[in-house]
PDB file of N, CA and C in Angstrom:
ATOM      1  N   UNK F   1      11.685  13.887  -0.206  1.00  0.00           N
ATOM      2  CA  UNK F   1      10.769  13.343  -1.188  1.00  0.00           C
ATOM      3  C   UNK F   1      10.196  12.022  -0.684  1.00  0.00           C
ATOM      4  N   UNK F   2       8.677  11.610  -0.786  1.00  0.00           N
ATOM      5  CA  UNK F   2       8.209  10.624  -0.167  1.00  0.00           C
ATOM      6  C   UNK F   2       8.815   9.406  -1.523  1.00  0.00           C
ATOM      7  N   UNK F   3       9.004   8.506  -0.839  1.00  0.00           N
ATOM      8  CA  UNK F   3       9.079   6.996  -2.050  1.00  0.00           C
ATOM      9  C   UNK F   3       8.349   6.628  -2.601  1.00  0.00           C
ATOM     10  N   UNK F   4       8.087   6.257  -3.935  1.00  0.00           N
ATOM     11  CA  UNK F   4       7.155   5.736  -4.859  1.00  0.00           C
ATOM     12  C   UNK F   4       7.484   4.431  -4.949  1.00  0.00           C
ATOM     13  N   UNK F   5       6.308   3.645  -5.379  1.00  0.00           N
ATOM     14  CA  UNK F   5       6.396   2.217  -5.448  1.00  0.00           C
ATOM     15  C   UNK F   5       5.592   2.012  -6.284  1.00  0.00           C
ATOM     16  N   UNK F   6       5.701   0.915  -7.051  1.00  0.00           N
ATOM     17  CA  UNK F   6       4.519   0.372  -8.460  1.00  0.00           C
ATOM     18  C   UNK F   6       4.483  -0.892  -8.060  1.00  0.00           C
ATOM     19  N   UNK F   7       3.162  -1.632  -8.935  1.00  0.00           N
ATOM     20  CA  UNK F   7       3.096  -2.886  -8.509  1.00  0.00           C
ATOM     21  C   UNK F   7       3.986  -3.625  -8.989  1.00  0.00           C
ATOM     22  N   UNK F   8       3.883  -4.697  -8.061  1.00  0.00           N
ATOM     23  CA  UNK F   8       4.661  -6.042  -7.762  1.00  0.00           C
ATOM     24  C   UNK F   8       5.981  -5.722  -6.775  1.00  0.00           C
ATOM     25  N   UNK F   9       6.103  -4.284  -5.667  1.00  0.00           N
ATOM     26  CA  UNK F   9       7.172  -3.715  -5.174  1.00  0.00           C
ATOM     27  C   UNK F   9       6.632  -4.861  -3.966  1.00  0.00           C
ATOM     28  N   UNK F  10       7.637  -5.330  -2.847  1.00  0.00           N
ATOM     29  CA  UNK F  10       7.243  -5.724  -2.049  1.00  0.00           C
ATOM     30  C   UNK F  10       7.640  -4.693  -0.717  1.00  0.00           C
ATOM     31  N   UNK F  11       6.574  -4.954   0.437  1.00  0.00           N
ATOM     32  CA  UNK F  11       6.493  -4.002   1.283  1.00  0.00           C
ATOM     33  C   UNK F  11       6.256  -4.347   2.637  1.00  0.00           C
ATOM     34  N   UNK F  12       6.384  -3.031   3.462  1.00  0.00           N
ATOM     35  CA  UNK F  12       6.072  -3.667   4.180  1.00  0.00           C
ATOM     36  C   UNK F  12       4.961  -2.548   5.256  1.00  0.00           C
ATOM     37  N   UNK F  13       4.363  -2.732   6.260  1.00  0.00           N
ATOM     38  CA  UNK F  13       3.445  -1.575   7.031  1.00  0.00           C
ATOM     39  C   UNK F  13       3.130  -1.891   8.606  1.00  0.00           C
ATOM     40  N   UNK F  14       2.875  -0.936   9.524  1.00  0.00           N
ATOM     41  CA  UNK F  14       2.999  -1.434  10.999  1.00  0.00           C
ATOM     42  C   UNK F  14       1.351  -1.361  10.405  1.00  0.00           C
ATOM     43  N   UNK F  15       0.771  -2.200  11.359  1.00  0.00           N
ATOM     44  CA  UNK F  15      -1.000  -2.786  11.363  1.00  0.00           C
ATOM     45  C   UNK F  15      -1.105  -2.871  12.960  1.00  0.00           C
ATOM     46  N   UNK F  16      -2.425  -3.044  13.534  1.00  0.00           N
ATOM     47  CA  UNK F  16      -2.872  -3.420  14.849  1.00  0.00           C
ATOM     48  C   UNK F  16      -2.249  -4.876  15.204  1.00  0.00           C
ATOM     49  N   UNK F  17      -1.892  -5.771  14.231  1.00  0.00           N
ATOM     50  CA  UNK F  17      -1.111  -7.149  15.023  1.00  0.00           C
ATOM     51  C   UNK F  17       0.124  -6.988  14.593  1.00  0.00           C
ATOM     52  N   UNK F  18       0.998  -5.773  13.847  1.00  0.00           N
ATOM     53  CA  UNK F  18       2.300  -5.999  14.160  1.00  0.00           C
ATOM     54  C   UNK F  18       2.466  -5.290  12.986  1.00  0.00           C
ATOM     55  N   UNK F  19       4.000  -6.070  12.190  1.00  0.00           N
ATOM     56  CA  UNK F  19       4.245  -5.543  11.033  1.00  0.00           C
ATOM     57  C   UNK F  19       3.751  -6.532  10.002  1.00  0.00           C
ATOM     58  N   UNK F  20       2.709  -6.107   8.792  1.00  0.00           N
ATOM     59  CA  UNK F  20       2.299  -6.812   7.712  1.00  0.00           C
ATOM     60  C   UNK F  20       3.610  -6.646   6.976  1.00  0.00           C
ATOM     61  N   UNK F  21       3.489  -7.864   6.162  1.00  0.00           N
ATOM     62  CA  UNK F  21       4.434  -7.534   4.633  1.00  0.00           C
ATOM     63  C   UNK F  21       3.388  -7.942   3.619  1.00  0.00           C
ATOM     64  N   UNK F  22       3.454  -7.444   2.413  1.00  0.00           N
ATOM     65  CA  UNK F  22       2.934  -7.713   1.179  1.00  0.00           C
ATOM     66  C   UNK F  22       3.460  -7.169   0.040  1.00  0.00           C
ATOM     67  N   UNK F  23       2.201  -7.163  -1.137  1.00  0.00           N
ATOM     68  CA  UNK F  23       2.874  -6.470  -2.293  1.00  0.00           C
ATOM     69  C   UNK F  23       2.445  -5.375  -3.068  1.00  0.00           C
ATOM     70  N   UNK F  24       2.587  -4.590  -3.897  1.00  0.00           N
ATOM     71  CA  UNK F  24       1.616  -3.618  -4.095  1.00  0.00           C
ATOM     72  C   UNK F  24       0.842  -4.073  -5.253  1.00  0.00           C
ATOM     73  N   UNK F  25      -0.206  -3.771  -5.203  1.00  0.00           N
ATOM     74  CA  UNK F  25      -1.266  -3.890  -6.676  1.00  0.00           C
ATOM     75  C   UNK F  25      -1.764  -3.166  -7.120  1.00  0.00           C
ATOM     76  N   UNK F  26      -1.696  -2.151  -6.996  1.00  0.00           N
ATOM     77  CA  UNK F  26      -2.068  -0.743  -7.630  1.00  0.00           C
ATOM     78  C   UNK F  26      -1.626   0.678  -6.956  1.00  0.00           C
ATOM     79  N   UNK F  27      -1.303   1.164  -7.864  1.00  0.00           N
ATOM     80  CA  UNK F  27      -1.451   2.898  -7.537  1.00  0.00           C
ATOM     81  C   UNK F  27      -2.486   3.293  -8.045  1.00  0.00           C
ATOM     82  N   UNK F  28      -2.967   4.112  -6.759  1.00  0.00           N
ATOM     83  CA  UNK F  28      -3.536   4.989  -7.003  1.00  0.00           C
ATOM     84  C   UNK F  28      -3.949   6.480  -7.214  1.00  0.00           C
ATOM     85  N   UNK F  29      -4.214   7.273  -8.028  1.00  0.00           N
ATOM     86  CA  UNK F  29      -4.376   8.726  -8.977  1.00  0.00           C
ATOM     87  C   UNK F  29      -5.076   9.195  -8.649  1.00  0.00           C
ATOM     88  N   UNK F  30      -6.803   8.915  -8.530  1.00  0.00           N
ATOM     89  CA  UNK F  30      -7.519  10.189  -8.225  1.00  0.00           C
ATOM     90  C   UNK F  30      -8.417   9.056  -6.948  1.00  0.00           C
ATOM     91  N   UNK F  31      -9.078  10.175  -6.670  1.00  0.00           N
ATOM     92  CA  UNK F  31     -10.017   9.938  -5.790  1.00  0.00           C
ATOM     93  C   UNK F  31     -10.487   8.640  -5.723  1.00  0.00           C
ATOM     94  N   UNK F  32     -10.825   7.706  -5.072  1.00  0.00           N
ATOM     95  CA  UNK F  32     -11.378   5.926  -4.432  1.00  0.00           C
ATOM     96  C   UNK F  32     -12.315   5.993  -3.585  1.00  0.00           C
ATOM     97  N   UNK F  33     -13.040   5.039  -4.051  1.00  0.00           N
ATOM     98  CA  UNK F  33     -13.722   4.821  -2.739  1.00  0.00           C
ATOM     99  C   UNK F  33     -13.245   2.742  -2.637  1.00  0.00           C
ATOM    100  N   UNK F  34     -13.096   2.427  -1.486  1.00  0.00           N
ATOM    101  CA  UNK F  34     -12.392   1.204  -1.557  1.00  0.00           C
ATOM    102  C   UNK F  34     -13.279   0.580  -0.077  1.00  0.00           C
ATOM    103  N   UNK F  35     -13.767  -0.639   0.315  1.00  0.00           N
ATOM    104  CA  UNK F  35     -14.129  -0.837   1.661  1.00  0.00           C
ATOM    105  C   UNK F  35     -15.089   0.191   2.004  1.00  0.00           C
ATOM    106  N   UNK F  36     -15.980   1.031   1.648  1.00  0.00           N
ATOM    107  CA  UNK F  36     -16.568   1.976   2.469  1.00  0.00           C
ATOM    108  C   UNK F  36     -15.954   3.373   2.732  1.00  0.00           C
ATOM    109  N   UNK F  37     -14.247   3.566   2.899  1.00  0.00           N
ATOM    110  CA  UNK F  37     -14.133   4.424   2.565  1.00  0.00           C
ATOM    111  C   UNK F  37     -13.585   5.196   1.550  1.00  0.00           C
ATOM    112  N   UNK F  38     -13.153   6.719   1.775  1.00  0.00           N
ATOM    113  CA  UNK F  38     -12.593   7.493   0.130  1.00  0.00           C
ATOM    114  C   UNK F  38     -11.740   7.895   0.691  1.00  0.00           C
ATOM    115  N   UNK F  39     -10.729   7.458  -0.569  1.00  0.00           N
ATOM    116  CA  UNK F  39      -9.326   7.901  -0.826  1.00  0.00           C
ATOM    117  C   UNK F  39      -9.200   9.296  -1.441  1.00  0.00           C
ATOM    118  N   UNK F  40      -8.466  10.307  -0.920  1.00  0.00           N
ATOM    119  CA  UNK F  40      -8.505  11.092  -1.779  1.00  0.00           C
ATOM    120  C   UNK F  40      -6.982  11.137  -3.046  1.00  0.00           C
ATOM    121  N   UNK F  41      -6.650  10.308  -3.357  1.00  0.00           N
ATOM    122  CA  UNK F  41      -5.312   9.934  -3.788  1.00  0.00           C
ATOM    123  C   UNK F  41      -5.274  11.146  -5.115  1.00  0.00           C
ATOM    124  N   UNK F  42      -4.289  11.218  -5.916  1.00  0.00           N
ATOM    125  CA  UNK F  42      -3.946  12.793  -6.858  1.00  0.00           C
ATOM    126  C   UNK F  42      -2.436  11.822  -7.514  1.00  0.00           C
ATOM    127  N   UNK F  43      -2.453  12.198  -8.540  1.00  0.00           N
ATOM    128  CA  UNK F  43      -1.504  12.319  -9.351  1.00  0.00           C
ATOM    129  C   UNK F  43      -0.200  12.803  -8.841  1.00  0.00           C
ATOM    130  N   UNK F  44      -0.305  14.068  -7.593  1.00  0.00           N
ATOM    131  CA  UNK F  44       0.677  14.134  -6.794  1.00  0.00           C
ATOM    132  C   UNK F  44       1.043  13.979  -5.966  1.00  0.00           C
ATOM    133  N   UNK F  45       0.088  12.915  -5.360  1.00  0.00           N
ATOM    134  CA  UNK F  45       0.267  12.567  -3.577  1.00  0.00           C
ATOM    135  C   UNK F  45      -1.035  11.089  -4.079  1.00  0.00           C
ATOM    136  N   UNK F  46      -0.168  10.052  -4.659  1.00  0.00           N
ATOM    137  CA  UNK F  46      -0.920   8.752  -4.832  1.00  0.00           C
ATOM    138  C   UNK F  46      -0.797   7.735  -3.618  1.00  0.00           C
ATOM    139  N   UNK F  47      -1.822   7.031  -3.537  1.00  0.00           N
ATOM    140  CA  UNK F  47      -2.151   6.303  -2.585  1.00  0.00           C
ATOM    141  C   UNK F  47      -1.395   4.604  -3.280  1.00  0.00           C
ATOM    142  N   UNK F  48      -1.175   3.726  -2.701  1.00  0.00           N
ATOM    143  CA  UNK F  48      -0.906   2.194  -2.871  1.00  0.00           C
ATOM    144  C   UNK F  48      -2.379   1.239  -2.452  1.00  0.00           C
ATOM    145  N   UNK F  49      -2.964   0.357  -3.182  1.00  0.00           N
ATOM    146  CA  UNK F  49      -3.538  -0.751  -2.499  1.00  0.00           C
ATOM    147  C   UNK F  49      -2.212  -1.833  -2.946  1.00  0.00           C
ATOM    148  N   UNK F  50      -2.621  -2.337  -1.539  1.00  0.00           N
ATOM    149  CA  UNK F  50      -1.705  -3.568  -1.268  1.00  0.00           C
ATOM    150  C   UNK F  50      -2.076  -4.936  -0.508  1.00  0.00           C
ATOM    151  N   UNK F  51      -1.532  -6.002  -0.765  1.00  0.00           N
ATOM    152  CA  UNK F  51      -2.253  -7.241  -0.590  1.00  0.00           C
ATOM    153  C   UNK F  51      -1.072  -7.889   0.606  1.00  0.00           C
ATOM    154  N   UNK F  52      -1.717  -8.404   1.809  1.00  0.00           N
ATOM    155  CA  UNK F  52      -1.072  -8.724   2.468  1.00  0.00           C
ATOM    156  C   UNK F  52      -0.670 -10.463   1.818  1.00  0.00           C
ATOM    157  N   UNK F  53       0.464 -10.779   2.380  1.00  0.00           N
ATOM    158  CA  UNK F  53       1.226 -12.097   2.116  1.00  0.00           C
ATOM    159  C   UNK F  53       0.570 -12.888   3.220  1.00  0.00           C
ATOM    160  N   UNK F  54       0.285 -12.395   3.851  1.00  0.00           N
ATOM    161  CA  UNK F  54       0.081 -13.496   5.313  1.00  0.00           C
ATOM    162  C   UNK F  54      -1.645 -14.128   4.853  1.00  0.00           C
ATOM    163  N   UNK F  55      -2.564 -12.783   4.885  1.00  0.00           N
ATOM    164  CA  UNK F  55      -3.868 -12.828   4.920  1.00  0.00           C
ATOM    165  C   UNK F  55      -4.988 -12.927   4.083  1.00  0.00           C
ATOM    166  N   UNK F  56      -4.169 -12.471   2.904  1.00  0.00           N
ATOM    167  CA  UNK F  56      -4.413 -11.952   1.363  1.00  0.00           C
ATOM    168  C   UNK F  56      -6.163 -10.735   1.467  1.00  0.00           C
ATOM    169  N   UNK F  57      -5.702 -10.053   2.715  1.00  0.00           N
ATOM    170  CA  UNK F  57      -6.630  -9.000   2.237  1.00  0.00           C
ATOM    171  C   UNK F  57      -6.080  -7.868   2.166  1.00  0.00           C
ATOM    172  N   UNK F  58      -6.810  -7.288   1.261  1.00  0.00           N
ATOM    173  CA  UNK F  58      -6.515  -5.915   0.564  1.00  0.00           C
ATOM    174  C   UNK F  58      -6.365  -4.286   1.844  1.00  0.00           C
ATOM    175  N   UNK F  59      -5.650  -3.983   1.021  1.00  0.00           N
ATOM    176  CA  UNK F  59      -5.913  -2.087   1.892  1.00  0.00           C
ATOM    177  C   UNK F  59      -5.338  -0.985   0.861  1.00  0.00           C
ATOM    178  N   UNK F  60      -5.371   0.041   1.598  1.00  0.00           N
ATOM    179  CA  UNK F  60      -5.084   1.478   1.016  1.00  0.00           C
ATOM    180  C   UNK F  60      -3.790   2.061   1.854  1.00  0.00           C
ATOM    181  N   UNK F  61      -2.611   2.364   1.685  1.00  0.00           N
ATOM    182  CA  UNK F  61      -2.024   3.152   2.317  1.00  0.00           C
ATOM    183  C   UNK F  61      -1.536   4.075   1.628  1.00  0.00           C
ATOM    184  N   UNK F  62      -0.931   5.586   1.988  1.00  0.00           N
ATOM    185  CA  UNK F  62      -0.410   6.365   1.821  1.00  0.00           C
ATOM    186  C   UNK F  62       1.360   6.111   1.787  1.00  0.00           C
ATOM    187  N   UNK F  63       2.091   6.400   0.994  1.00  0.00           N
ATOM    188  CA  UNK F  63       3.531   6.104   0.712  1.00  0.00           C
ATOM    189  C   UNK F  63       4.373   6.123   1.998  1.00  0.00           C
ATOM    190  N   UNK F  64       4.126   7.482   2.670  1.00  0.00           N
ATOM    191  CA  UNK F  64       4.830   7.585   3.657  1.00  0.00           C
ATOM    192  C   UNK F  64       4.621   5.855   4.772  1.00  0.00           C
ATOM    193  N   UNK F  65       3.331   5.669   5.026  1.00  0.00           N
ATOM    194  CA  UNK F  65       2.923   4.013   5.645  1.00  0.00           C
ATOM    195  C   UNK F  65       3.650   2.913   5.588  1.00  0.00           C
ATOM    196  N   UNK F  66       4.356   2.890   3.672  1.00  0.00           N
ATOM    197  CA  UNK F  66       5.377   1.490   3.921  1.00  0.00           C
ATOM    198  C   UNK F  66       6.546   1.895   3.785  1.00  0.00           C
ATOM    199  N   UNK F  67       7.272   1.025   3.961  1.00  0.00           N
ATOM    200  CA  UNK F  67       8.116   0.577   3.763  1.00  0.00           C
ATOM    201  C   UNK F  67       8.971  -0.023   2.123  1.00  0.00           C
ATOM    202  N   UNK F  68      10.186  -0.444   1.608  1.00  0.00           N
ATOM    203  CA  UNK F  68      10.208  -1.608   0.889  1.00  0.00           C
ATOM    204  C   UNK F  68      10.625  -2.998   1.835  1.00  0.00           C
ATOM    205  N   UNK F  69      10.602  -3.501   0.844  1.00  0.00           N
ATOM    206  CA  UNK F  69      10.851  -5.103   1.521  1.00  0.00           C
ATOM    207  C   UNK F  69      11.155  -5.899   0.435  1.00  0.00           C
ATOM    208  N   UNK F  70      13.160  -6.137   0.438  1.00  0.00           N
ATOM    209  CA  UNK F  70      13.212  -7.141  -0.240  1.00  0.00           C
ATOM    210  C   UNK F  70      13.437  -8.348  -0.026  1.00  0.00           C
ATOM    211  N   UNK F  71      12.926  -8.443   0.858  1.00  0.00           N
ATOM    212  CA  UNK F  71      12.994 -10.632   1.809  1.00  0.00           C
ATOM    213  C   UNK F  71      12.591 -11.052   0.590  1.00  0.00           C
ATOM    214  N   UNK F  72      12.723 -12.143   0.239  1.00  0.00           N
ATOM    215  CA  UNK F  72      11.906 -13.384  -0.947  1.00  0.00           C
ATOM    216  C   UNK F  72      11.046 -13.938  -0.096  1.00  0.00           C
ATOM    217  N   UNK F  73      11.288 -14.034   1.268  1.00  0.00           N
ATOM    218  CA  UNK F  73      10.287 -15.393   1.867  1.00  0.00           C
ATOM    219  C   UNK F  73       9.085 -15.075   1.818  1.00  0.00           C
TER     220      UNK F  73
END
């Protein structure tokens, strides 16, 4: 079973400069369009936007993508 997460879960995801951590701010249910592109997210296979801690910009990942993360720092 893939892991579910709701907002305020903290997380974490490999990115092109390494590993981000952040937090989640939404699930997402149906279909997005976010940045230019579309999510096809579903009620049974939901997508996360999540806010990086470091950078504070936004993204889309798929569950399987993070991680949790319970560091405080």
């Amino acid at each position: 079973m893939t892991q579910q997460f709701k907002p305020g879960d903290r997380v974490e995801w490999h990115s092109s400069g390494g590993t981000s951590q952040g937090e989640v701010e939404e699930v997402i249910t149906k279909p997005t369009e976010f940045k230019n592109h579309h999510f096809e997210a579903s009620e049974q296979e939901p997508e996360y936007r999540v806010k990086s801690t470091k950078t504070g910009k936004e993204a889309i990942h798929k569950p399987e993508a993070l991680k949790k993360n319970n560091r405080k720092d």
